[in-house]
């Protein structure tokens, strides 16, 4: 039996239906779960807040595609705007717009979770889940000969400095090197949820409603009895008059970190640390000017990574190094300059490379991360206080990134401070020491959101148990990046896939 | 407490209201109005004019690039605001009022004129004062405006042509 994908905005009447499982969200967690459950013969309804966009919609035009495919039309940020948050909102969730980088959950993270939180997870126990995911999504190492010039800067710079760096793995099949991963793959080469597990789920009978925002989970006597959703206009963040009520036997919240804790808060499920320990893997960047063309908008956006600085000791925040693609709007909004300075910088964009340091937050005792809460009008609020350990890491990372640029042949390096630090050689690196670091002193980004519904072994200190089941609502599971209590130190998508793959069995047993 | 977009506006506008009792002349200073290039969806004519003035300094164009007014950056931002939740759009329109206010300007920077009536060099100075302020709320406000205007400007086809951006690679069929 084949299911369907339908925009809730096109429903001719309110919907009231029952099913075995209602999955809220169609991204890395939701789609992986939905496919496994539908293939077991269960009736599955998927609610996706974003629209249903496909390859025909993916034009590589940031002006159209970013508002179309990202949370808050691309404007999501912490409440003080200190951290810009890139998070997908479309069928396929963040996987439709991510840069395809795949890492297994590192052993050191499993060890940290076992030691700090008593979790029964291990690399060995997850091996079959990683293997299944990697086969379905065609996760494989990228080819060094196809590394683009932007990533070549990181690879060459690291090698010249004797720093570890390696080719990373991507979930693509027939990649055309178009460089459009961040605005949706026009070739369906990216093995996102949109073209894999969502299709598997629908092929096995799941019904997916796009433009359907889950407003709250109705709970009675410790059981989730209904999910109340509202149909959204397709092109505006406005609710229509159309309502959906799904009455499932089991609910899976998979809206991603930030949205899942917000859903629980809207549902009155405030027991435990809901919304707390929100981690953002905060990113800082340094650009470099090169005599040769870089054209960082073309080719695989990320194909090289270095984890040489991920373990900086127990009291220091580690970071890993990657690159960011250089699209015009992303660059112009990332560089907090204006006027002729902005214009002249943008004019040379084709010769600019961008290296980033992604901080693994939440692993030191000092860091408690951020918080998701609700504004009085219902909008989501994200606060992310900057811990001193993070400031220290940013300072160190700036030096590392600048050194890499000069080792790779840059003629100039520039920070993303509100007043950029401009360096013409390594001799200028001390200029970075004098610069201010912290909130609203320089650009900070987040492409990885984690925490807010963290797992644990006690109801008082966590939201879900080791099987990702809500401690107080027995037929509610949370299956997305919100369950991780720390940063991962790697791009998180494969970890979310694997945890979702593992969760299928417990969820099916709960039906 | 961590400053938020909301507290920025509440603080600045609230301060302006207190001072207005003794500064009516300042309150009544008019904005320099410019005619919208199309029907407005969220902004009113004054807000559009303020935003157009800000956009003109954030993205001035020249040297082969179109000006912000030539591609109607303020109108493009208005269209984006229409797609956002009403509360978010209201925060932005409130911010525009605070940015324009001669009372806020006088209190913070000694500028007793509306932003839109200042000379371009003076407007650049105002933007820099918000960007470099010791008050994080002002830096937040600057970033909000910088992001909105830059996003609207650097996605326009005429701007992309001027910078030599040829668009996404057409791609090539390479089996992996």
XYZ file of C-alpha atoms in Angstrom:
687
model
C 0.000 0.000 0.000
C 1.405 3.372 -0.984
C 0.927 6.346 1.279
C 0.879 9.998 0.372
C 2.482 13.394 0.770
C -0.018 16.218 0.969
C 0.122 19.837 2.011
C -2.167 20.355 4.970
C -2.949 23.749 3.486
C -4.840 21.980 0.704
C -7.093 19.964 2.987
C -10.713 20.639 2.112
C -11.882 19.964 5.656
C -10.473 19.542 9.125
C -8.838 16.177 9.645
C -9.445 13.860 12.582
C -7.810 10.481 12.173
C -6.222 7.707 14.144
C -3.109 5.694 13.459
C -0.545 3.528 15.168
C 2.208 6.147 15.281
C 2.266 9.898 14.736
C 5.754 11.140 13.904
C 6.240 14.882 14.310
C 9.007 15.935 11.957
C 10.411 14.384 8.780
C 14.115 14.991 9.262
C 16.965 12.726 10.302
C 15.121 11.315 13.301
C 11.521 11.352 12.140
C 11.988 9.944 8.656
C 14.283 7.165 9.843
C 11.759 6.090 12.462
C 8.771 6.456 10.160
C 10.280 4.284 7.459
C 11.110 1.489 9.871
C 7.671 1.520 11.463
C 5.750 1.717 8.193
C 7.794 -1.162 6.813
C 6.747 -3.170 9.883
C 3.167 -2.726 8.742
C 2.199 -0.037 11.224
C 0.014 2.866 10.148
C 2.089 6.034 10.346
C 1.154 9.705 10.051
C 4.009 12.197 9.670
C 3.483 15.886 10.419
C 6.007 18.278 8.881
C 5.914 21.988 9.610
C 7.728 22.929 6.425
C 6.558 22.632 2.853
C 7.104 19.782 0.436
C 9.841 20.952 -1.921
C 11.571 18.798 -4.452
C 14.460 19.031 -6.903
C 12.419 21.216 -9.238
C 12.252 23.860 -6.501
C 15.982 23.818 -5.755
C 17.396 26.546 -8.001
C 20.493 27.398 -6.001
C 19.065 30.868 -5.497
C 19.550 31.861 -1.873
C 16.968 34.608 -2.083
C 14.226 32.105 -2.878
C 15.491 28.881 -1.368
C 16.699 30.015 2.053
C 13.322 31.472 3.129
C 11.685 28.423 1.582
C 13.774 25.777 3.312
C 15.023 27.140 6.645
C 13.488 27.764 10.038
C 12.116 31.273 10.465
C 12.825 31.905 6.771
C 16.539 31.781 7.507
C 16.315 34.300 10.338
C 16.460 31.911 13.310
C 18.964 33.097 15.906
C 19.513 33.273 19.616
C 17.429 35.922 21.340
C 20.321 38.384 21.386
C 21.181 37.604 17.723
C 24.680 36.619 18.827
C 24.399 33.201 17.186
C 22.789 32.750 13.768
C 21.080 29.359 13.659
C 20.859 27.513 10.357
C 18.196 24.835 10.696
C 16.113 23.236 7.991
C 12.336 23.328 7.797
C 11.010 21.342 4.885
C 10.154 17.758 4.106
C 13.387 15.959 4.931
C 14.193 18.526 7.607
C 17.797 19.588 7.981
C 18.986 16.713 5.815
C 17.490 18.418 2.766
C 19.785 21.406 3.235
C 22.810 20.042 5.084
C 26.238 19.775 3.545
C 26.237 15.931 3.496
C 29.064 15.436 5.996
C 28.773 12.146 7.872
C 30.627 10.914 10.940
C 29.797 8.129 13.310
C 29.396 9.128 16.932
C 32.986 9.224 18.256
C 34.108 6.649 20.800
C 35.111 9.430 23.173
C 31.542 10.741 23.172
C 30.081 7.328 23.936
C 32.668 7.075 26.729
C 31.756 10.520 28.060
C 28.049 9.667 28.086
C 28.765 6.393 29.887
C 30.998 8.057 32.432
C 29.032 11.245 33.015
C 25.447 10.092 32.434
C 25.664 6.336 32.930
C 24.328 5.633 29.474
C 24.473 2.068 28.133
C 25.618 3.069 24.675
C 28.783 2.022 22.881
C 30.242 2.032 19.412
C 29.978 -1.748 19.307
C 26.299 -1.737 20.226
C 25.574 0.838 17.538
C 27.605 -0.900 14.842
C 24.597 -2.542 13.121
C 22.687 0.721 13.141
C 25.551 2.681 11.620
C 26.071 -0.039 9.038
C 22.412 -0.073 8.002
C 22.302 3.696 7.712
C 25.506 3.871 5.732
C 24.222 1.344 3.249
C 20.850 3.035 2.755
C 22.290 6.550 2.466
C 25.367 5.509 0.493
C 27.706 7.102 3.023
C 31.235 6.810 1.697
C 34.521 8.699 1.638
C 34.719 11.519 -0.876
C 37.425 11.407 -3.531
C 40.468 13.579 -2.890
C 40.719 14.516 -6.560
C 37.281 16.107 -6.303
C 38.023 18.236 -3.254
C 37.136 21.808 -4.210
C 39.511 24.733 -3.814
C 37.918 25.894 -0.580
C 38.459 22.522 1.089
C 41.852 22.204 -0.557
C 42.944 25.184 1.526
C 42.215 23.243 4.696
C 43.869 20.074 3.435
C 47.002 21.793 2.132
C 47.311 24.129 5.089
C 47.030 21.293 7.587
C 49.538 19.137 5.771
C 52.070 21.958 5.680
C 51.621 22.531 9.402
C 51.817 18.830 10.186
C 48.259 18.938 11.457
C 45.906 15.988 11.108
C 43.296 16.423 8.389
C 41.452 13.897 6.301
C 38.898 13.426 3.585
C 35.472 13.017 5.088
C 32.471 10.888 4.158
C 29.350 12.105 2.412
C 25.849 10.715 1.804
C 25.594 11.218 -1.946
C 24.906 9.084 -4.989
C 25.899 10.525 -8.368
C 26.957 13.900 -6.973
C 27.278 16.498 -9.715
C 29.564 18.873 -7.780
C 27.023 21.644 -8.170
C 27.735 23.052 -4.738
C 24.050 23.559 -4.022
C 23.719 21.276 -0.988
C 22.680 24.159 1.269
C 19.749 25.122 -0.918
C 18.591 21.624 -1.781
C 20.086 19.205 -4.278
C 18.646 19.738 -7.779
C 19.909 16.312 -8.865
C 18.545 14.211 -5.983
C 22.146 13.118 -5.557
C 22.198 13.986 -1.883
C 20.771 11.009 -0.068
C 18.687 13.159 2.224
C 15.563 11.984 3.988
C 13.578 13.615 1.191
C 14.740 10.983 -1.290
C 15.404 8.022 1.028
C 13.544 7.296 4.247
C 10.626 9.610 3.512
C 10.139 7.731 0.250
C 10.531 4.398 2.040
C 7.929 5.421 4.595
C 5.441 6.656 2.014
C 6.085 3.593 -0.118
C 5.101 1.477 2.863
C 1.895 3.397 3.427
C 2.792 6.361 5.622
C 0.771 9.551 5.196
C 2.837 12.728 5.372
C 1.222 16.105 5.855
C 3.476 19.031 4.978
C 2.732 22.578 6.184
C 1.347 20.995 9.355
C 2.614 22.506 12.571
C 2.132 20.352 15.666
C 0.815 22.718 18.290
C 0.578 20.358 21.248
C 0.416 16.781 22.404
C -2.697 16.035 24.409
C -1.969 13.842 27.412
C -4.470 12.051 29.629
C -3.598 9.741 32.498
C 0.039 9.612 31.551
C -0.650 8.692 27.937
C -0.453 10.772 24.787
C -3.909 10.559 23.277
C -3.784 13.084 20.442
C -1.559 15.448 18.509
C -3.185 18.747 17.653
C -1.796 20.469 14.583
C -2.633 23.461 12.463
C -2.258 23.814 8.720
C 0.103 26.628 7.725
C 0.043 28.815 4.663
C 2.610 27.530 2.213
C 4.601 30.726 1.784
C 3.927 32.625 5.002
C 4.207 31.777 8.668
C 0.500 32.144 9.206
C -1.922 29.500 10.388
C -4.919 28.722 8.242
C -8.284 27.854 9.737
C -7.694 24.160 9.019
C -6.981 21.887 11.983
C -5.619 18.352 12.200
C -6.143 16.004 15.105
C -4.151 12.794 15.003
C -5.088 10.112 17.534
C -2.192 7.659 17.631
C -1.210 4.821 19.899
C 2.335 6.183 20.072
C 3.754 9.670 19.459
C 7.290 10.362 18.261
C 8.522 13.936 18.667
C 11.215 14.466 16.054
C 11.110 18.155 15.286
C 14.772 18.617 16.083
C 16.539 20.307 18.944
C 14.804 23.637 19.623
C 11.439 22.593 18.153
C 10.944 19.373 20.127
C 11.534 20.951 23.540
C 9.276 23.820 22.491
C 6.549 21.319 21.582
C 6.834 19.658 24.984
C 6.625 23.028 26.686
C 3.526 23.954 24.673
C 2.045 20.621 25.702
C 2.572 21.294 29.379
C 5.128 18.508 29.637
C 7.493 20.520 31.775
C 8.775 17.763 34.030
C 12.531 17.400 33.959
C 15.034 19.689 32.276
C 12.942 20.427 29.179
C 14.620 23.048 27.039
C 17.832 22.962 29.032
C 21.286 21.867 27.890
C 20.689 23.245 24.414
C 23.977 22.955 22.562
C 24.745 24.757 19.327
C 28.196 23.551 18.254
C 29.005 27.268 17.867
C 31.107 28.095 14.846
C 33.658 30.851 14.314
C 35.328 31.544 11.002
C 38.290 33.235 9.365
C 38.407 34.074 5.684
C 41.500 34.104 3.541
C 42.255 35.924 0.300
C 44.035 33.911 -2.373
C 45.636 34.862 -5.665
C 44.026 31.905 -7.404
C 40.260 31.517 -7.864
C 38.550 29.674 -5.019
C 34.899 29.952 -6.055
C 33.761 28.367 -2.835
C 30.220 28.163 -4.114
C 31.108 25.250 -6.415
C 31.842 21.637 -5.612
C 31.140 19.607 -2.487
C 30.745 22.188 0.294
C 32.577 20.057 2.831
C 35.021 17.295 2.012
C 37.899 17.777 4.487
C 37.953 17.904 8.270
C 40.564 18.112 10.998
C 40.024 16.899 14.543
C 43.507 17.848 15.711
C 42.044 20.239 18.288
C 39.024 18.274 19.460
C 40.618 17.082 22.691
C 42.199 20.053 24.442
C 41.943 18.622 27.939
C 39.078 18.107 30.372
C 38.532 21.767 31.192
C 38.902 23.189 27.718
C 36.406 23.241 24.879
C 37.655 21.313 21.878
C 36.907 22.207 18.300
C 37.106 20.639 14.885
C 37.933 22.312 11.622
C 35.975 22.282 8.400
C 35.033 24.737 5.676
C 31.869 26.669 4.893
C 30.634 27.164 1.350
C 30.807 30.714 0.093
C 27.458 31.733 -1.302
C 26.835 35.482 -1.699
C 24.042 35.948 0.832
C 25.616 33.654 3.389
C 28.881 35.566 3.041
C 27.334 39.039 3.139
C 25.339 38.338 6.269
C 28.178 36.454 7.929
C 30.646 39.294 7.535
C 29.264 42.019 9.811
C 30.556 44.928 7.762
C 28.594 47.483 5.780
C 28.928 50.153 3.147
C 31.778 50.284 0.693
C 33.794 47.925 2.902
C 31.152 45.268 2.361
C 30.921 45.974 -1.343
C 34.663 45.779 -1.881
C 34.893 42.582 0.153
C 32.101 40.943 -1.793
C 33.628 41.938 -5.110
C 36.579 39.634 -4.422
C 34.466 36.772 -3.083
C 35.600 34.423 -5.826
C 39.097 34.498 -4.368
C 38.047 34.045 -0.750
C 38.259 30.798 1.227
C 36.440 30.244 4.498
C 37.685 27.999 7.277
C 35.543 27.299 10.293
C 36.076 25.965 13.798
C 33.116 24.069 15.246
C 33.174 23.965 19.036
C 32.099 20.806 20.853
C 30.127 22.489 23.585
C 28.751 20.905 26.741
C 31.612 18.554 27.468
C 33.369 20.572 30.170
C 31.935 20.702 33.704
C 31.503 24.465 33.427
C 29.200 24.487 30.403
C 25.473 24.018 30.829
C 24.522 25.193 27.358
C 21.536 27.248 26.367
C 17.820 27.181 26.934
C 14.729 26.906 24.760
C 11.635 28.643 26.085
C 8.426 30.168 24.769
C 7.659 33.836 24.299
C 4.306 35.139 25.448
C 3.004 35.019 21.879
C 4.106 31.407 21.496
C 7.192 31.993 19.407
C 10.294 30.057 20.328
C 13.082 31.774 22.199
C 16.643 30.437 22.357
C 19.101 31.801 24.897
C 22.710 30.750 24.767
C 24.971 32.340 27.385
C 28.599 32.252 26.345
C 30.690 30.303 28.842
C 34.247 31.554 29.511
C 35.617 28.213 28.320
C 33.970 28.843 24.989
C 35.546 32.271 24.704
C 38.952 30.709 25.332
C 38.299 28.152 22.603
C 37.226 30.829 20.130
C 40.389 32.798 20.792
C 42.548 29.734 20.240
C 40.557 28.690 17.168
C 41.021 32.082 15.525
C 44.779 31.673 15.685
C 44.585 28.132 14.338
C 42.407 29.145 11.416
C 44.587 32.101 10.491
C 47.736 29.958 10.614
C 46.098 27.449 8.290
C 45.260 30.159 5.793
C 48.808 31.464 5.666
C 50.212 27.953 5.435
C 47.921 27.393 2.457
C 49.140 30.529 0.703
C 46.684 33.230 1.672
C 47.800 36.782 1.039
C 45.493 38.114 3.726
C 43.309 36.697 6.477
C 40.332 38.438 8.056
C 38.321 37.678 11.158
C 34.546 38.080 11.417
C 34.721 40.639 14.195
C 32.385 43.604 13.983
C 35.561 45.440 13.108
C 37.491 42.713 11.282
C 41.042 41.901 12.309
C 43.059 42.048 9.089
C 46.309 40.093 8.883
C 48.829 40.075 6.064
C 51.094 37.324 7.402
C 51.676 35.137 10.434
C 53.497 38.057 11.978
C 50.117 39.724 12.388
C 48.605 36.897 14.448
C 49.102 38.830 17.722
C 46.447 41.224 16.438
C 43.956 38.456 17.164
C 45.000 38.388 20.824
C 44.012 42.017 21.224
C 40.588 41.521 19.681
C 37.433 41.051 21.789
C 35.735 37.651 21.920
C 32.259 36.746 23.034
C 28.626 37.453 22.255
C 28.093 40.183 19.662
C 31.815 40.774 19.238
C 32.153 38.642 16.126
C 29.984 36.443 13.961
C 29.001 33.086 15.447
C 26.930 30.477 13.663
C 25.241 27.200 14.436
C 24.474 24.509 11.904
C 24.136 21.775 14.554
C 21.534 22.037 17.295
C 21.502 19.502 20.108
C 19.921 19.005 23.514
C 16.768 20.279 25.151
C 15.154 16.842 25.708
C 18.231 15.037 26.937
C 18.458 11.336 27.684
C 19.562 10.039 31.043
C 19.005 7.414 33.685
C 16.923 9.471 36.102
C 13.666 11.302 35.548
C 14.810 14.258 37.623
C 17.811 15.037 35.451
C 16.648 13.996 32.003
C 13.608 14.086 29.749
C 13.792 10.651 28.111
C 15.196 7.307 29.212
C 17.960 5.397 27.412
C 15.368 4.056 24.939
C 14.332 7.683 24.232
C 10.956 7.155 25.913
C 9.551 10.101 27.846
C 9.846 9.482 31.559
C 6.282 10.552 32.354
C 4.340 9.748 29.175
C 4.842 6.096 28.376
C 3.790 6.218 24.732
C 5.798 9.312 23.830
C 9.306 9.084 22.384
C 11.697 11.870 21.433
C 13.930 10.919 18.535
C 16.125 13.707 17.221
C 19.186 15.727 18.130
C 17.470 17.106 21.202
C 18.224 13.938 23.170
C 21.987 14.471 23.142
C 23.163 16.156 26.353
C 26.443 17.356 24.867
C 27.965 18.402 21.625
C 29.343 15.523 19.603
C 32.528 16.965 18.190
C 31.434 15.830 14.742
C 28.596 16.728 12.393
C 25.589 15.115 14.082
C 23.362 13.804 11.288
C 24.674 10.219 11.285
C 24.370 10.022 15.065
C 20.719 11.066 14.803
C 20.095 8.529 12.042
C 21.652 5.765 14.119
C 19.794 6.609 17.321
C 16.559 6.744 15.341
C 17.346 3.427 13.683
C 17.915 1.898 17.106
C 14.721 3.454 18.484
C 12.506 1.787 15.864
C 12.331 -1.429 17.849
C 11.330 0.132 21.158
C 8.728 2.302 19.448
C 7.254 -0.628 17.528
C 7.058 -2.602 20.749
C 5.174 0.251 22.404
C 2.396 0.249 19.804
C 19.435 39.095 32.095
C 20.488 38.395 28.553
C 19.333 41.173 26.229
C 16.824 40.211 23.585
C 15.427 41.861 20.529
C 12.327 42.569 22.556
C 14.176 44.149 25.472
C 16.185 46.269 23.063
C 13.038 47.807 21.748
C 11.323 48.099 25.081
C 14.315 49.812 26.598
C 14.992 52.215 23.807
C 11.413 53.103 23.040
C 10.560 53.367 26.716
C 13.423 55.753 27.285
C 12.296 57.808 24.351
C 8.787 58.062 25.731
C 10.006 59.400 29.065
C 12.123 62.040 27.463
C 9.459 63.025 24.981
C 7.556 64.884 27.677
C 10.312 67.447 27.817
C 11.351 67.185 24.211
C 8.237 67.554 22.144
C 10.072 69.379 19.421
C 12.320 66.403 18.957
C 9.405 64.008 18.847
C 7.777 66.021 16.113
C 10.798 65.991 13.846
C 9.635 64.481 10.580
C 11.281 61.645 8.732
C 12.509 62.134 5.205
C 9.844 60.265 3.308
C 10.511 58.415 0.090
C 7.803 56.947 -2.074
C 7.486 53.170 -1.889
C 8.158 51.469 -5.196
C 5.251 49.086 -4.774
C 2.414 48.197 -2.453
C 3.646 47.707 1.095
C 2.690 44.558 2.976
C 3.951 45.193 6.507
C 5.760 48.519 6.699
C 4.023 51.863 6.618
C 5.357 54.722 4.522
C 7.489 56.131 7.320
C 8.966 52.771 8.254
C 9.687 52.095 4.608
C 11.504 55.416 4.339
C 13.603 54.757 7.435
C 14.548 51.318 6.171
C 15.356 52.712 2.746
C 17.730 55.205 4.381
C 19.431 52.473 6.402
C 19.682 50.157 3.405
C 21.193 52.946 1.367
C 24.159 53.107 3.748
C 24.552 49.382 4.430
C 24.462 48.597 0.705
C 25.374 51.862 -1.015
C 26.237 50.364 -4.373
C 28.391 52.393 -6.749
C 31.469 51.382 -8.690
C 29.393 49.157 -10.923
C 26.933 47.990 -8.263
C 23.304 49.147 -8.156
C 22.215 51.246 -5.207
C 19.854 49.878 -2.583
C 17.076 52.100 -3.883
C 17.598 50.987 -7.476
C 16.728 47.425 -6.523
C 14.301 48.454 -3.760
C 15.976 46.720 -0.841
C 13.393 48.191 1.523
C 10.599 46.685 -0.542
C 12.338 43.310 -0.611
C 12.683 43.380 3.175
C 9.012 44.304 3.465
C 8.156 41.204 1.436
C 10.259 39.034 3.743
C 8.679 40.517 6.859
C 5.288 39.557 5.474
C 6.378 35.911 5.492
C 7.580 35.989 9.110
C 5.442 35.677 12.222
C 3.674 38.920 13.040
C 5.569 39.238 16.313
C 8.923 39.142 14.562
C 7.856 41.759 12.033
C 6.583 43.967 14.866
C 9.979 43.810 16.540
C 11.653 45.002 13.369
C 9.249 47.872 12.823
C 9.743 48.900 16.438
C 13.477 48.817 15.922
C 13.165 51.095 12.905
C 11.351 53.614 15.066
C 14.053 53.534 17.702
C 16.766 53.896 15.089
C 15.078 56.906 13.561
C 14.189 58.619 16.818
C 16.065 61.869 17.500
C 15.388 61.339 21.187
C 17.104 57.978 21.245
C 19.834 59.477 19.088
C 20.273 62.402 21.445
C 20.411 60.196 24.505
C 22.829 57.684 23.085
C 24.999 59.625 20.694
C 24.161 63.295 20.978
C 22.361 63.236 17.626
C 19.224 65.350 17.788
C 17.982 64.536 14.308
C 16.068 61.760 12.685
C 18.338 59.221 11.001
C 16.649 59.619 7.636
C 17.363 63.362 7.500
C 21.069 63.017 8.343
C 23.713 63.386 5.654
C 25.134 60.113 4.316
C 28.424 60.476 6.204
C 26.530 61.158 9.380
C 24.338 58.115 8.763
C 27.433 55.968 8.369
C 28.626 57.297 11.697
C 25.348 56.402 13.343
C 25.516 52.857 12.007
C 29.071 52.538 13.302
C 28.005 53.838 16.706
C 25.343 51.149 16.962
C 27.775 48.485 15.738
C 30.540 49.488 18.122
C 28.406 50.356 21.120
C 29.263 49.076 24.559
C 25.578 48.229 24.914
C 25.064 44.739 23.504
C 21.446 45.633 22.706
C 22.624 48.206 20.196
C 24.972 45.732 18.564
C 22.034 43.320 18.333
C 19.983 45.996 16.617
C 22.770 46.741 14.163
C 23.107 43.080 13.260
C 19.369 42.731 12.694
C 19.411 45.577 10.197
C 22.673 44.493 8.592
C 21.344 40.970 8.033
C 18.014 42.088 6.637
C 19.449 44.625 4.220
C 22.454 42.548 3.165
C 20.298 39.493 2.601
C 17.919 41.446 0.398
C 20.698 43.169 -1.536
C 23.122 40.312 -2.166
C 20.465 38.027 -3.612
C 19.320 40.387 -6.343
C 20.312 39.225 -9.842
C 21.719 42.640 -10.804
C 23.985 42.653 -7.760
C 25.166 39.104 -8.383
C 25.992 40.019 -11.974
C 27.959 43.038 -10.811
C 30.079 40.947 -8.473
C 30.789 38.391 -11.175
C 28.905 35.609 -9.467
C 27.763 33.325 -12.206
C 25.408 31.333 -10.075
C 25.556 27.750 -9.004
C 27.583 25.361 -11.050
C 25.460 23.655 -13.685
C 26.793 20.412 -12.341
C 28.185 17.428 -14.122
C 27.106 13.851 -14.208
C 29.694 11.943 -12.248
C 28.772 8.593 -10.763
C 30.031 8.036 -7.238
